[in-house]
Each structure stands twice: as C-alpha cells, then as structure tokens.
mmCIF file with all atom_site columns, C-alpha atoms in Angstrom:
data_model
loop_
_atom_site.group_PDB
_atom_site.id
_atom_site.type_symbol
_atom_site.label_atom_id
_atom_site.label_alt_id
_atom_site.label_comp_id
_atom_site.label_asym_id
_atom_site.label_entity_id
_atom_site.label_seq_id
_atom_site.pdbx_PDB_ins_code
_atom_site.Cartn_x
_atom_site.Cartn_y
_atom_site.Cartn_z
_atom_site.occupancy
_atom_site.B_iso_or_equiv
_atom_site.pdbx_formal_charge
_atom_site.auth_seq_id
_atom_site.auth_comp_id
_atom_site.auth_asym_id
_atom_site.auth_atom_id
_atom_site.pdbx_PDB_model_num
ATOM 1   C CA . MET A 1 1   ? -44.196 -11.966 -17.584 1.00 0.00 ? 14  MET A CA 1
ATOM 2   C CA . GLU A 1 2   ? -46.531 -13.386 -20.412 1.00 0.00 ? 15  GLU A CA 1
ATOM 3   C CA . ASN A 1 3   ? -47.101 -17.122 -19.963 1.00 0.00 ? 16  ASN A CA 1
ATOM 4   C CA . LYS A 1 4   ? -45.565 -17.707 -24.139 1.00 0.00 ? 17  LYS A CA 1
ATOM 5   C CA . ASP A 1 5   ? -42.103 -17.084 -22.819 1.00 0.00 ? 18  ASP A CA 1
ATOM 6   C CA . TRP A 1 6   ? -42.268 -20.295 -20.208 1.00 0.00 ? 19  TRP A CA 1
ATOM 7   C CA . ALA A 1 7   ? -42.729 -23.855 -20.817 1.00 0.00 ? 20  ALA A CA 1
ATOM 8   C CA . GLY A 1 8   ? -44.228 -26.109 -17.958 1.00 0.00 ? 21  GLY A CA 1
ATOM 9   C CA . ASN A 1 9   ? -46.151 -25.475 -14.875 1.00 0.00 ? 22  ASN A CA 1
ATOM 10  C CA . LYS A 1 10  ? -47.097 -22.039 -13.440 1.00 0.00 ? 23  LYS A CA 1
ATOM 11  C CA . ASN A 1 11  ? -44.264 -21.596 -11.042 1.00 0.00 ? 24  ASN A CA 1
ATOM 12  C CA . SER A 1 12  ? -41.568 -18.789 -11.784 1.00 0.00 ? 25  SER A CA 1
ATOM 13  C CA . ILE A 1 13  ? -38.309 -19.992 -12.707 1.00 0.00 ? 26  ILE A CA 1
ATOM 14  C CA . PHE A 1 14  ? -37.033 -16.993 -10.120 1.00 0.00 ? 27  PHE A CA 1
ATOM 15  C CA . LYS A 1 15  ? -38.417 -18.631 -6.889  1.00 0.00 ? 28  LYS A CA 1
ATOM 16  C CA . THR A 1 16  ? -35.029 -20.598 -7.322  1.00 0.00 ? 29  THR A CA 1
ATOM 17  C CA . LEU A 1 17  ? -32.545 -18.303 -7.878  1.00 0.00 ? 30  LEU A CA 1
ATOM 18  C CA . GLY A 1 18  ? -32.515 -16.175 -4.472  1.00 0.00 ? 31  GLY A CA 1
ATOM 19  C CA . ALA A 1 19  ? -29.119 -13.812 -3.866  1.00 0.00 ? 32  ALA A CA 1
ATOM 20  C CA . SER A 1 20  ? -26.198 -15.759 -2.862  1.00 0.00 ? 33  SER A CA 1
ATOM 21  C CA . ASN A 1 21  ? -23.989 -15.259 -0.010  1.00 0.00 ? 34  ASN A CA 1
ATOM 22  C CA . HIS A 1 22  ? -21.491 -12.788 0.220   1.00 0.00 ? 35  HIS A CA 1
ATOM 23  C CA . THR A 1 23  ? -18.397 -14.293 -1.284  1.00 0.00 ? 36  THR A CA 1
ATOM 24  C CA . ASP A 1 24  ? -20.053 -15.073 -4.601  1.00 0.00 ? 37  ASP A CA 1
ATOM 25  C CA . LYS A 1 25  ? -21.064 -11.445 -4.497  1.00 0.00 ? 38  LYS A CA 1
ATOM 26  C CA . GLU A 1 26  ? -17.251 -10.497 -4.123  1.00 0.00 ? 39  GLU A CA 1
ATOM 27  C CA . ARG A 1 27  ? -16.373 -13.448 -7.158  1.00 0.00 ? 40  ARG A CA 1
ATOM 28  C CA . GLN A 1 28  ? -18.448 -11.917 -9.709  1.00 0.00 ? 41  GLN A CA 1
ATOM 29  C CA . SER A 1 29  ? -18.011 -7.885  -8.709  1.00 0.00 ? 42  SER A CA 1
ATOM 30  C CA . GLU A 1 30  ? -14.317 -8.759  -9.219  1.00 0.00 ? 43  GLU A CA 1
ATOM 31  C CA . ASP A 1 31  ? -14.459 -10.226 -12.894 1.00 0.00 ? 44  ASP A CA 1
ATOM 32  C CA . TYR A 1 32  ? -17.008 -7.351  -13.898 1.00 0.00 ? 45  TYR A CA 1
ATOM 33  C CA . TYR A 1 33  ? -16.500 -6.584  -17.536 1.00 0.00 ? 46  TYR A CA 1
ATOM 34  C CA . ALA A 1 34  ? -19.364 -4.798  -19.302 1.00 0.00 ? 47  ALA A CA 1
ATOM 35  C CA . THR A 1 35  ? -19.344 -5.295  -23.117 1.00 0.00 ? 48  THR A CA 1
ATOM 36  C CA . ASP A 1 36  ? -19.510 -2.825  -25.744 1.00 0.00 ? 49  ASP A CA 1
ATOM 37  C CA . PRO A 1 37  ? -23.554 -2.602  -26.955 1.00 0.00 ? 50  PRO A CA 1
ATOM 38  C CA . ILE A 1 38  ? -22.304 -2.979  -30.265 1.00 0.00 ? 51  ILE A CA 1
ATOM 39  C CA . ALA A 1 39  ? -22.074 -6.540  -30.008 1.00 0.00 ? 52  ALA A CA 1
ATOM 40  C CA . ALA A 1 40  ? -25.564 -6.679  -29.413 1.00 0.00 ? 53  ALA A CA 1
ATOM 41  C CA . GLU A 1 41  ? -26.365 -4.925  -32.466 1.00 0.00 ? 54  GLU A CA 1
ATOM 42  C CA . LEU A 1 42  ? -24.104 -6.730  -34.646 1.00 0.00 ? 55  LEU A CA 1
ATOM 43  C CA . LEU A 1 43  ? -25.714 -10.104 -33.106 1.00 0.00 ? 56  LEU A CA 1
ATOM 44  C CA . LEU A 1 44  ? -29.649 -9.098  -34.138 1.00 0.00 ? 57  LEU A CA 1
ATOM 45  C CA . GLN A 1 45  ? -27.761 -8.598  -37.547 1.00 0.00 ? 58  GLN A CA 1
ATOM 46  C CA . ILE A 1 46  ? -26.443 -12.013 -37.755 1.00 0.00 ? 59  ILE A CA 1
ATOM 47  C CA . GLU A 1 47  ? -29.012 -13.938 -36.018 1.00 0.00 ? 60  GLU A CA 1
ATOM 48  C CA . ASP A 1 48  ? -32.281 -14.787 -35.722 1.00 0.00 ? 61  ASP A CA 1
ATOM 49  C CA . ILE A 1 49  ? -33.775 -13.837 -32.418 1.00 0.00 ? 62  ILE A CA 1
ATOM 50  C CA . PRO A 1 50  ? -37.529 -14.191 -32.440 1.00 0.00 ? 63  PRO A CA 1
ATOM 51  C CA . LYS A 1 51  ? -39.454 -11.117 -31.031 1.00 0.00 ? 64  LYS A CA 1
ATOM 52  C CA . ASP A 1 52  ? -42.390 -13.156 -29.548 1.00 0.00 ? 65  ASP A CA 1
ATOM 53  C CA . ARG A 1 53  ? -40.437 -14.631 -27.448 1.00 0.00 ? 66  ARG A CA 1
ATOM 54  C CA . SER A 1 54  ? -38.219 -12.764 -24.029 1.00 0.00 ? 67  SER A CA 1
ATOM 55  C CA . ILE A 1 55  ? -34.782 -12.385 -24.042 1.00 0.00 ? 68  ILE A CA 1
ATOM 56  C CA . TRP A 1 56  ? -33.037 -13.259 -20.567 1.00 0.00 ? 69  TRP A CA 1
ATOM 57  C CA . GLU A 1 57  ? -30.044 -11.379 -19.710 1.00 0.00 ? 70  GLU A CA 1
ATOM 58  C CA . PRO A 1 58  ? -28.126 -13.505 -16.465 1.00 0.00 ? 71  PRO A CA 1
ATOM 59  C CA . ALA A 1 59  ? -25.154 -11.254 -16.001 1.00 0.00 ? 72  ALA A CA 1
ATOM 60  C CA . ALA A 1 60  ? -26.757 -8.042  -17.200 1.00 0.00 ? 73  ALA A CA 1
ATOM 61  C CA . GLY A 1 61  ? -24.267 -5.645  -15.580 1.00 0.00 ? 74  GLY A CA 1
ATOM 62  C CA . GLU A 1 62  ? -25.209 -1.858  -16.086 1.00 0.00 ? 75  GLU A CA 1
ATOM 63  C CA . LEU A 1 63  ? -27.709 -2.862  -19.056 1.00 0.00 ? 76  LEU A CA 1
ATOM 64  C CA . HIS A 1 64  ? -25.166 -2.411  -22.011 1.00 0.00 ? 77  HIS A CA 1
ATOM 65  C CA . LEU A 1 65  ? -26.645 -5.518  -24.128 1.00 0.00 ? 78  LEU A CA 1
ATOM 66  C CA . SER A 1 66  ? -30.186 -5.147  -22.381 1.00 0.00 ? 79  SER A CA 1
ATOM 67  C CA . ASN A 1 67  ? -30.442 -2.029  -23.626 1.00 0.00 ? 80  ASN A CA 1
ATOM 68  C CA . VAL A 1 68  ? -29.944 -2.792  -27.105 1.00 0.00 ? 81  VAL A CA 1
ATOM 69  C CA . PHE A 1 69  ? -32.593 -5.997  -27.466 1.00 0.00 ? 82  PHE A CA 1
ATOM 70  C CA . LYS A 1 70  ? -34.890 -3.122  -25.873 1.00 0.00 ? 83  LYS A CA 1
ATOM 71  C CA . LYS A 1 71  ? -34.620 -0.393  -28.411 1.00 0.00 ? 84  LYS A CA 1
ATOM 72  C CA . HIS A 1 72  ? -34.770 -3.280  -30.860 1.00 0.00 ? 85  HIS A CA 1
ATOM 73  C CA . GLY A 1 73  ? -38.122 -3.930  -29.534 1.00 0.00 ? 86  GLY A CA 1
ATOM 74  C CA . TYR A 1 74  ? -37.657 -6.989  -27.405 1.00 0.00 ? 87  TYR A CA 1
ATOM 75  C CA . ASN A 1 75  ? -38.971 -7.760  -24.184 1.00 0.00 ? 88  ASN A CA 1
ATOM 76  C CA . VAL A 1 76  ? -36.181 -8.563  -21.996 1.00 0.00 ? 89  VAL A CA 1
ATOM 77  C CA . ILE A 1 77  ? -35.454 -10.133 -18.581 1.00 0.00 ? 90  ILE A CA 1
ATOM 78  C CA . SER A 1 78  ? -32.281 -8.745  -16.836 1.00 0.00 ? 91  SER A CA 1
ATOM 79  C CA . THR A 1 79  ? -31.130 -10.451 -13.956 1.00 0.00 ? 92  THR A CA 1
ATOM 80  C CA . ASP A 1 80  ? -27.311 -10.155 -12.063 1.00 0.00 ? 93  ASP A CA 1
ATOM 81  C CA . LEU A 1 81  ? -25.626 -11.880 -9.083  1.00 0.00 ? 94  LEU A CA 1
ATOM 82  C CA . VAL A 1 82  ? -24.625 -7.985  -8.204  1.00 0.00 ? 95  VAL A CA 1
ATOM 83  C CA . VAL A 1 83  ? -27.615 -4.919  -8.670  1.00 0.00 ? 96  VAL A CA 1
ATOM 84  C CA . ARG A 1 84  ? -25.717 -2.461  -10.597 1.00 0.00 ? 97  ARG A CA 1
ATOM 85  C CA . ASN A 1 85  ? -28.987 -1.165  -11.813 1.00 0.00 ? 98  ASN A CA 1
ATOM 86  C CA . ASP A 1 86  ? -32.350 -0.350  -10.504 1.00 0.00 ? 99  ASP A CA 1
ATOM 87  C CA . GLU A 1 87  ? -34.150 -2.302  -13.644 1.00 0.00 ? 100 GLU A CA 1
ATOM 88  C CA . VAL A 1 88  ? -31.594 -5.120  -12.858 1.00 0.00 ? 101 VAL A CA 1
ATOM 89  C CA . LYS A 1 89  ? -33.541 -8.531  -10.712 1.00 0.00 ? 102 LYS A CA 1
ATOM 90  C CA . GLN A 1 90  ? -30.721 -9.759  -7.988  1.00 0.00 ? 103 GLN A CA 1
ATOM 91  C CA . GLU A 1 91  ? -30.845 -13.900 -9.053  1.00 0.00 ? 104 GLU A CA 1
ATOM 92  C CA . ASP A 1 92  ? -27.837 -16.227 -9.025  1.00 0.00 ? 105 ASP A CA 1
ATOM 93  C CA . PHE A 1 93  ? -28.083 -17.622 -12.511 1.00 0.00 ? 106 PHE A CA 1
ATOM 94  C CA . LEU A 1 94  ? -25.731 -20.821 -11.008 1.00 0.00 ? 107 LEU A CA 1
ATOM 95  C CA . LYS A 1 95  ? -28.144 -21.837 -9.174  1.00 0.00 ? 108 LYS A CA 1
ATOM 96  C CA . LYS A 1 96  ? -29.866 -25.073 -9.654  1.00 0.00 ? 109 LYS A CA 1
ATOM 97  C CA . LEU A 1 97  ? -33.388 -25.596 -10.540 1.00 0.00 ? 110 LEU A CA 1
ATOM 98  C CA . ASP A 1 98  ? -35.408 -28.421 -8.543  1.00 0.00 ? 111 ASP A CA 1
ATOM 99  C CA . GLY A 1 99  ? -37.527 -30.606 -10.620 1.00 0.00 ? 112 GLY A CA 1
ATOM 100 C CA . GLU A 1 100 ? -40.922 -28.379 -10.057 1.00 0.00 ? 113 GLU A CA 1
ATOM 101 C CA . HIS A 1 101 ? -39.687 -25.636 -11.892 1.00 0.00 ? 114 HIS A CA 1
ATOM 102 C CA . LYS A 1 102 ? -40.318 -24.986 -15.671 1.00 0.00 ? 115 LYS A CA 1
ATOM 103 C CA . LEU A 1 103 ? -37.808 -24.101 -18.512 1.00 0.00 ? 116 LEU A CA 1
ATOM 104 C CA . PHE A 1 104 ? -37.209 -20.807 -20.009 1.00 0.00 ? 117 PHE A CA 1
ATOM 105 C CA . ASN A 1 105 ? -38.808 -20.437 -23.382 1.00 0.00 ? 118 ASN A CA 1
ATOM 106 C CA . GLY A 1 106 ? -36.967 -17.749 -25.430 1.00 0.00 ? 119 GLY A CA 1
ATOM 107 C CA . THR A 1 107 ? -33.603 -16.744 -25.557 1.00 0.00 ? 120 THR A CA 1
ATOM 108 C CA . ILE A 1 108 ? -30.344 -16.293 -22.952 1.00 0.00 ? 121 ILE A CA 1
ATOM 109 C CA . ILE A 1 109 ? -27.971 -14.050 -24.266 1.00 0.00 ? 122 ILE A CA 1
ATOM 110 C CA . THR A 1 110 ? -25.203 -12.638 -21.992 1.00 0.00 ? 123 THR A CA 1
ATOM 111 C CA . ASN A 1 111 ? -21.365 -11.929 -21.678 1.00 0.00 ? 124 ASN A CA 1
ATOM 112 C CA . PRO A 1 112 ? -20.602 -13.999 -18.514 1.00 0.00 ? 125 PRO A CA 1
ATOM 113 C CA . PRO A 1 113 ? -17.940 -13.563 -15.844 1.00 0.00 ? 126 PRO A CA 1
ATOM 114 C CA . TYR A 1 114 ? -15.314 -15.262 -18.113 1.00 0.00 ? 127 TYR A CA 1
ATOM 115 C CA . LYS A 1 115 ? -14.027 -17.611 -15.060 1.00 0.00 ? 128 LYS A CA 1
ATOM 116 C CA . TYR A 1 116 ? -17.414 -18.718 -14.770 1.00 0.00 ? 129 TYR A CA 1
ATOM 117 C CA . ALA A 1 117 ? -18.220 -18.888 -18.297 1.00 0.00 ? 130 ALA A CA 1
ATOM 118 C CA . LEU A 1 118 ? -18.000 -22.925 -18.355 1.00 0.00 ? 131 LEU A CA 1
ATOM 119 C CA . GLU A 1 119 ? -20.741 -23.074 -15.729 1.00 0.00 ? 132 GLU A CA 1
ATOM 120 C CA . PHE A 1 120 ? -22.983 -20.383 -17.372 1.00 0.00 ? 133 PHE A CA 1
ATOM 121 C CA . VAL A 1 121 ? -22.999 -22.022 -20.529 1.00 0.00 ? 134 VAL A CA 1
ATOM 122 C CA . GLU A 1 122 ? -24.102 -25.307 -18.748 1.00 0.00 ? 135 GLU A CA 1
ATOM 123 C CA . SER A 1 123 ? -26.587 -23.738 -16.334 1.00 0.00 ? 136 SER A CA 1
ATOM 124 C CA . ALA A 1 124 ? -28.118 -22.067 -19.701 1.00 0.00 ? 137 ALA A CA 1
ATOM 125 C CA . MET A 1 125 ? -28.531 -25.083 -21.901 1.00 0.00 ? 138 MET A CA 1
ATOM 126 C CA . GLU A 1 126 ? -29.821 -26.798 -18.017 1.00 0.00 ? 139 GLU A CA 1
ATOM 127 C CA . LYS A 1 127 ? -32.741 -23.897 -18.222 1.00 0.00 ? 140 LYS A CA 1
ATOM 128 C CA . ILE A 1 128 ? -33.906 -23.168 -21.401 1.00 0.00 ? 141 ILE A CA 1
ATOM 129 C CA . ALA A 1 129 ? -36.511 -24.978 -23.370 1.00 0.00 ? 142 ALA A CA 1
ATOM 130 C CA . ASP A 1 130 ? -35.893 -27.072 -26.553 1.00 0.00 ? 143 ASP A CA 1
ATOM 131 C CA . GLY A 1 131 ? -35.527 -25.204 -29.678 1.00 0.00 ? 144 GLY A CA 1
ATOM 132 C CA . ASN A 1 132 ? -34.553 -22.293 -27.940 1.00 0.00 ? 145 ASN A CA 1
ATOM 133 C CA . LYS A 1 133 ? -30.881 -20.189 -28.158 1.00 0.00 ? 146 LYS A CA 1
ATOM 134 C CA . VAL A 1 134 ? -28.065 -19.484 -25.845 1.00 0.00 ? 147 VAL A CA 1
ATOM 135 C CA . CYS A 1 135 ? -25.946 -16.704 -27.122 1.00 0.00 ? 148 CYS A CA 1
ATOM 136 C CA . MET A 1 136 ? -22.749 -16.629 -24.864 1.00 0.00 ? 149 MET A CA 1
ATOM 137 C CA . PHE A 1 137 ? -20.131 -13.674 -26.083 1.00 0.00 ? 150 PHE A CA 1
ATOM 138 C CA . LEU A 1 138 ? -16.614 -15.035 -24.748 1.00 0.00 ? 151 LEU A CA 1
ATOM 139 C CA . LYS A 1 139 ? -13.341 -15.106 -25.855 1.00 0.00 ? 152 LYS A CA 1
ATOM 140 C CA . ILE A 1 140 ? -11.833 -17.133 -28.570 1.00 0.00 ? 153 ILE A CA 1
ATOM 141 C CA . GLN A 1 141 ? -9.513  -19.069 -26.077 1.00 0.00 ? 154 GLN A CA 1
ATOM 142 C CA . PHE A 1 142 ? -12.592 -20.509 -24.721 1.00 0.00 ? 155 PHE A CA 1
ATOM 143 C CA . LEU A 1 143 ? -12.642 -23.347 -27.307 1.00 0.00 ? 156 LEU A CA 1
ATOM 144 C CA . GLU A 1 144 ? -9.467  -24.490 -25.706 1.00 0.00 ? 157 GLU A CA 1
ATOM 145 C CA . GLY A 1 145 ? -9.095  -26.879 -22.373 1.00 0.00 ? 158 GLY A CA 1
ATOM 146 C CA . LYS A 1 146 ? -10.484 -30.544 -21.915 1.00 0.00 ? 159 LYS A CA 1
ATOM 147 C CA . LYS A 1 147 ? -13.503 -29.552 -19.359 1.00 0.00 ? 160 LYS A CA 1
ATOM 148 C CA . ARG A 1 148 ? -14.848 -27.459 -22.693 1.00 0.00 ? 161 ARG A CA 1
ATOM 149 C CA . LYS A 1 149 ? -14.379 -30.297 -25.182 1.00 0.00 ? 162 LYS A CA 1
ATOM 150 C CA . SER A 1 150 ? -17.055 -32.226 -22.941 1.00 0.00 ? 163 SER A CA 1
ATOM 151 C CA . LEU A 1 151 ? -19.148 -29.434 -23.112 1.00 0.00 ? 164 LEU A CA 1
ATOM 152 C CA . PHE A 1 152 ? -18.797 -29.145 -26.646 1.00 0.00 ? 165 PHE A CA 1
ATOM 153 C CA . GLU A 1 153 ? -19.230 -32.725 -27.314 1.00 0.00 ? 166 GLU A CA 1
ATOM 154 C CA . LYS A 1 154 ? -22.427 -32.549 -24.576 1.00 0.00 ? 167 LYS A CA 1
ATOM 155 C CA . TYR A 1 155 ? -23.784 -29.401 -26.416 1.00 0.00 ? 168 TYR A CA 1
ATOM 156 C CA . PRO A 1 156 ? -22.266 -28.379 -29.468 1.00 0.00 ? 169 PRO A CA 1
ATOM 157 C CA . PRO A 1 157 ? -22.663 -24.845 -30.406 1.00 0.00 ? 170 PRO A CA 1
ATOM 158 C CA . LYS A 1 158 ? -24.953 -24.576 -33.759 1.00 0.00 ? 171 LYS A CA 1
ATOM 159 C CA . THR A 1 159 ? -22.609 -21.438 -34.617 1.00 0.00 ? 172 THR A CA 1
ATOM 160 C CA . ILE A 1 160 ? -19.695 -19.970 -33.506 1.00 0.00 ? 173 ILE A CA 1
ATOM 161 C CA . TRP A 1 161 ? -19.206 -16.180 -35.337 1.00 0.00 ? 174 TRP A CA 1
ATOM 162 C CA . VAL A 1 162 ? -15.817 -14.893 -34.781 1.00 0.00 ? 175 VAL A CA 1
ATOM 163 C CA . SER A 1 163 ? -15.426 -11.210 -34.787 1.00 0.00 ? 176 SER A CA 1
ATOM 164 C CA . SER A 1 164 ? -12.759 -10.006 -37.543 1.00 0.00 ? 177 SER A CA 1
ATOM 165 C CA . SER A 1 165 ? -12.595 -6.808  -35.479 1.00 0.00 ? 178 SER A CA 1
ATOM 166 C CA . ARG A 1 166 ? -11.747 -6.307  -31.912 1.00 0.00 ? 179 ARG A CA 1
ATOM 167 C CA . ILE A 1 167 ? -14.832 -5.379  -29.560 1.00 0.00 ? 180 ILE A CA 1
ATOM 168 C CA . MET A 1 168 ? -14.467 -4.062  -26.171 1.00 0.00 ? 181 MET A CA 1
ATOM 169 C CA . CYS A 1 169 ? -14.984 -5.413  -22.913 1.00 0.00 ? 182 CYS A CA 1
ATOM 170 C CA . ALA A 1 170 ? -14.276 -2.875  -20.257 1.00 0.00 ? 183 ALA A CA 1
ATOM 171 C CA . LYS A 1 171 ? -13.521 -3.999  -16.475 1.00 0.00 ? 184 LYS A CA 1
ATOM 172 C CA . ASN A 1 172 ? -15.972 -2.132  -14.348 1.00 0.00 ? 185 ASN A CA 1
ATOM 173 C CA . GLY A 1 173 ? -17.430 -0.372  -17.400 1.00 0.00 ? 186 GLY A CA 1
ATOM 174 C CA . ASP A 1 174 ? -14.674 2.073   -17.661 1.00 0.00 ? 187 ASP A CA 1
ATOM 175 C CA . PHE A 1 175 ? -14.763 2.053   -21.427 1.00 0.00 ? 188 PHE A CA 1
ATOM 176 C CA . GLU A 1 176 ? -12.929 5.766   -21.297 1.00 0.00 ? 189 GLU A CA 1
ATOM 177 C CA . THR A 1 177 ? -10.068 4.265   -19.692 1.00 0.00 ? 190 THR A CA 1
ATOM 178 C CA . MET A 1 178 ? -9.804  1.477   -21.927 1.00 0.00 ? 191 MET A CA 1
ATOM 179 C CA . ILE A 1 179 ? -9.910  3.608   -25.164 1.00 0.00 ? 192 ILE A CA 1
ATOM 180 C CA . GLU A 1 180 ? -7.179  5.742   -23.687 1.00 0.00 ? 193 GLU A CA 1
ATOM 181 C CA . GLY A 1 181 ? -5.151  2.809   -23.361 1.00 0.00 ? 194 GLY A CA 1
ATOM 182 C CA . GLY A 1 182 ? -5.675  1.350   -26.854 1.00 0.00 ? 195 GLY A CA 1
ATOM 183 C CA . GLY A 1 183 ? -8.611  -0.459  -26.829 1.00 0.00 ? 196 GLY A CA 1
ATOM 184 C CA . SER A 1 184 ? -8.862  -4.431  -26.900 1.00 0.00 ? 197 SER A CA 1
ATOM 185 C CA . ALA A 1 185 ? -6.428  -6.573  -26.962 1.00 0.00 ? 198 ALA A CA 1
ATOM 186 C CA . VAL A 1 186 ? -8.940  -9.640  -26.731 1.00 0.00 ? 199 VAL A CA 1
ATOM 187 C CA . ALA A 1 187 ? -10.389 -11.722 -29.752 1.00 0.00 ? 200 ALA A CA 1
ATOM 188 C CA . TYR A 1 188 ? -14.316 -12.974 -28.992 1.00 0.00 ? 201 TYR A CA 1
ATOM 189 C CA . ALA A 1 189 ? -16.864 -14.547 -30.698 1.00 0.00 ? 202 ALA A CA 1
ATOM 190 C CA . TRP A 1 190 ? -20.517 -15.351 -30.227 1.00 0.00 ? 203 TRP A CA 1
ATOM 191 C CA . TYR A 1 191 ? -21.118 -19.196 -29.407 1.00 0.00 ? 204 TYR A CA 1
ATOM 192 C CA . ILE A 1 192 ? -24.402 -19.911 -30.331 1.00 0.00 ? 205 ILE A CA 1
ATOM 193 C CA . TRP A 1 193 ? -26.212 -23.060 -28.979 1.00 0.00 ? 206 TRP A CA 1
ATOM 194 C CA . GLU A 1 194 ? -29.872 -24.385 -29.437 1.00 0.00 ? 207 GLU A CA 1
ATOM 195 C CA . LYS A 1 195 ? -31.437 -26.521 -26.968 1.00 0.00 ? 208 LYS A CA 1
ATOM 196 C CA . GLY A 1 196 ? -31.367 -30.503 -28.804 1.00 0.00 ? 209 GLY A CA 1
ATOM 197 C CA . PHE A 1 197 ? -29.126 -29.208 -31.833 1.00 0.00 ? 210 PHE A CA 1
ATOM 198 C CA . LYS A 1 198 ? -26.794 -32.457 -32.041 1.00 0.00 ? 211 LYS A CA 1
ATOM 199 C CA . GLY A 1 199 ? -24.986 -31.832 -35.965 1.00 0.00 ? 212 GLY A CA 1
ATOM 200 C CA . GLU A 1 200 ? -21.695 -30.285 -36.488 1.00 0.00 ? 213 GLU A CA 1
ATOM 201 C CA . THR A 1 201 ? -20.732 -26.790 -35.577 1.00 0.00 ? 214 THR A CA 1
ATOM 202 C CA . THR A 1 202 ? -20.319 -23.994 -38.329 1.00 0.00 ? 215 THR A CA 1
ATOM 203 C CA . LEU A 1 203 ? -17.565 -21.415 -38.066 1.00 0.00 ? 216 LEU A CA 1
ATOM 204 C CA . LYS A 1 204 ? -18.463 -17.860 -39.604 1.00 0.00 ? 217 LYS A CA 1
ATOM 205 C CA . TRP A 1 205 ? -17.169 -14.556 -39.386 1.00 0.00 ? 218 TRP A CA 1
ATOM 206 C CA . PHE A 1 206 ? -19.118 -10.972 -38.686 1.00 0.00 ? 219 PHE A CA 1
ATOM 207 C CA . ASN A 1 207 ? -18.070 -7.321  -38.058 1.00 0.00 ? 220 ASN A CA 1
#
C-alpha cells in the first residue's frame, strides 16, 4: 500500500481489524446481498472519486463492486468478514480503532449488510481522514428512524443520489433467480458523506 493512501503513523489500520468470532461470521453470511455492478458504474458517473487515492470496499463479497473500480484504474482494497473470493482479505470493519492507528486517506465505498448499515456508516466515518468520501449503497428507507436521525445530525450526508430505476441486490449473489422472479422491488440510493462536511444535504436523482 502506498503511503499516500494513509494519514497518521506507519502502523497499518488492518492490524486492528482481525477476524471476528463465529457468531459474527454467521450474522453477515445470513445478510449477504451482492450488488449489481451497474451501481458502481453509475456512481463513477455521478461522483468525483479521486484516482490518486485508494478505494476501500469493506463488505466486498464476491467483488461485484471492487472489480468495476479496478477496471476503471483504481487501486482497490477489498475486505470482508466472510471471505468469498481469494482476493478478499478477512477483516471485521466494525471493530474499533485504537489511538495508535491512523485514518484511511481514500474513499470507502460499499453496500453493507443492511441490518448493520448504521454501524457501517459510523465505522467508516470514524476510520476515514478529513476531506475524504464515504459512499454507501442503501435502501431509501435508511432515511427513517430515530437512531438514523441522530446519525444524520452528527454526520449529514453531502449528497443522496436516488436511483430512479431499480438496481438489483441479490441474496447470496444469485442474480439469475432474482431476474426470473421479476427483478428488484426495493428502491436504493447512493448516500455520499464527506468527512468534515457540516452543510445541508442535497437530494439528487440518477439512473
């Protein structure tokens, strides 16, 4: 990893992110929904993602998003709690950093396990250096709820891009079965945070 992707001391962030216990593995395995790669392609059309810094995909699954970013010339760090591909490093993204480890100086992009989406956003905002983006592909209903209201007050998204057309997220990566069943009935959006941003959220549409 090139030093330009990191801010802080020389210790790797991944030293603090060891694999978790069997229960944690089970909870993510049961909530594994692969994202149609078109979501990543469209993100690159609507957001400026710097190429001089790495992308970290912390719920990489079978690399559906990571491979798109690699194809476009990005250096991609692919991690997950459950390893489903040899190119994925096993890490627990929700594990807290200690005071000796530096922040990630790049872009964090993922579609997290939905029942842990709030925790993923909080973890990403804690791990990323100021001025960098966190891009989360989440359901529209993520806007609801008192806990999420507190999250949005603490970390207001800079932009929320609502997908005007449905994008598939297939359970266990089985897109064929999902297509046979009529596709997706769920509305998604790209939620974009920028560390340090304190303004009003802008709502936009794409796709």
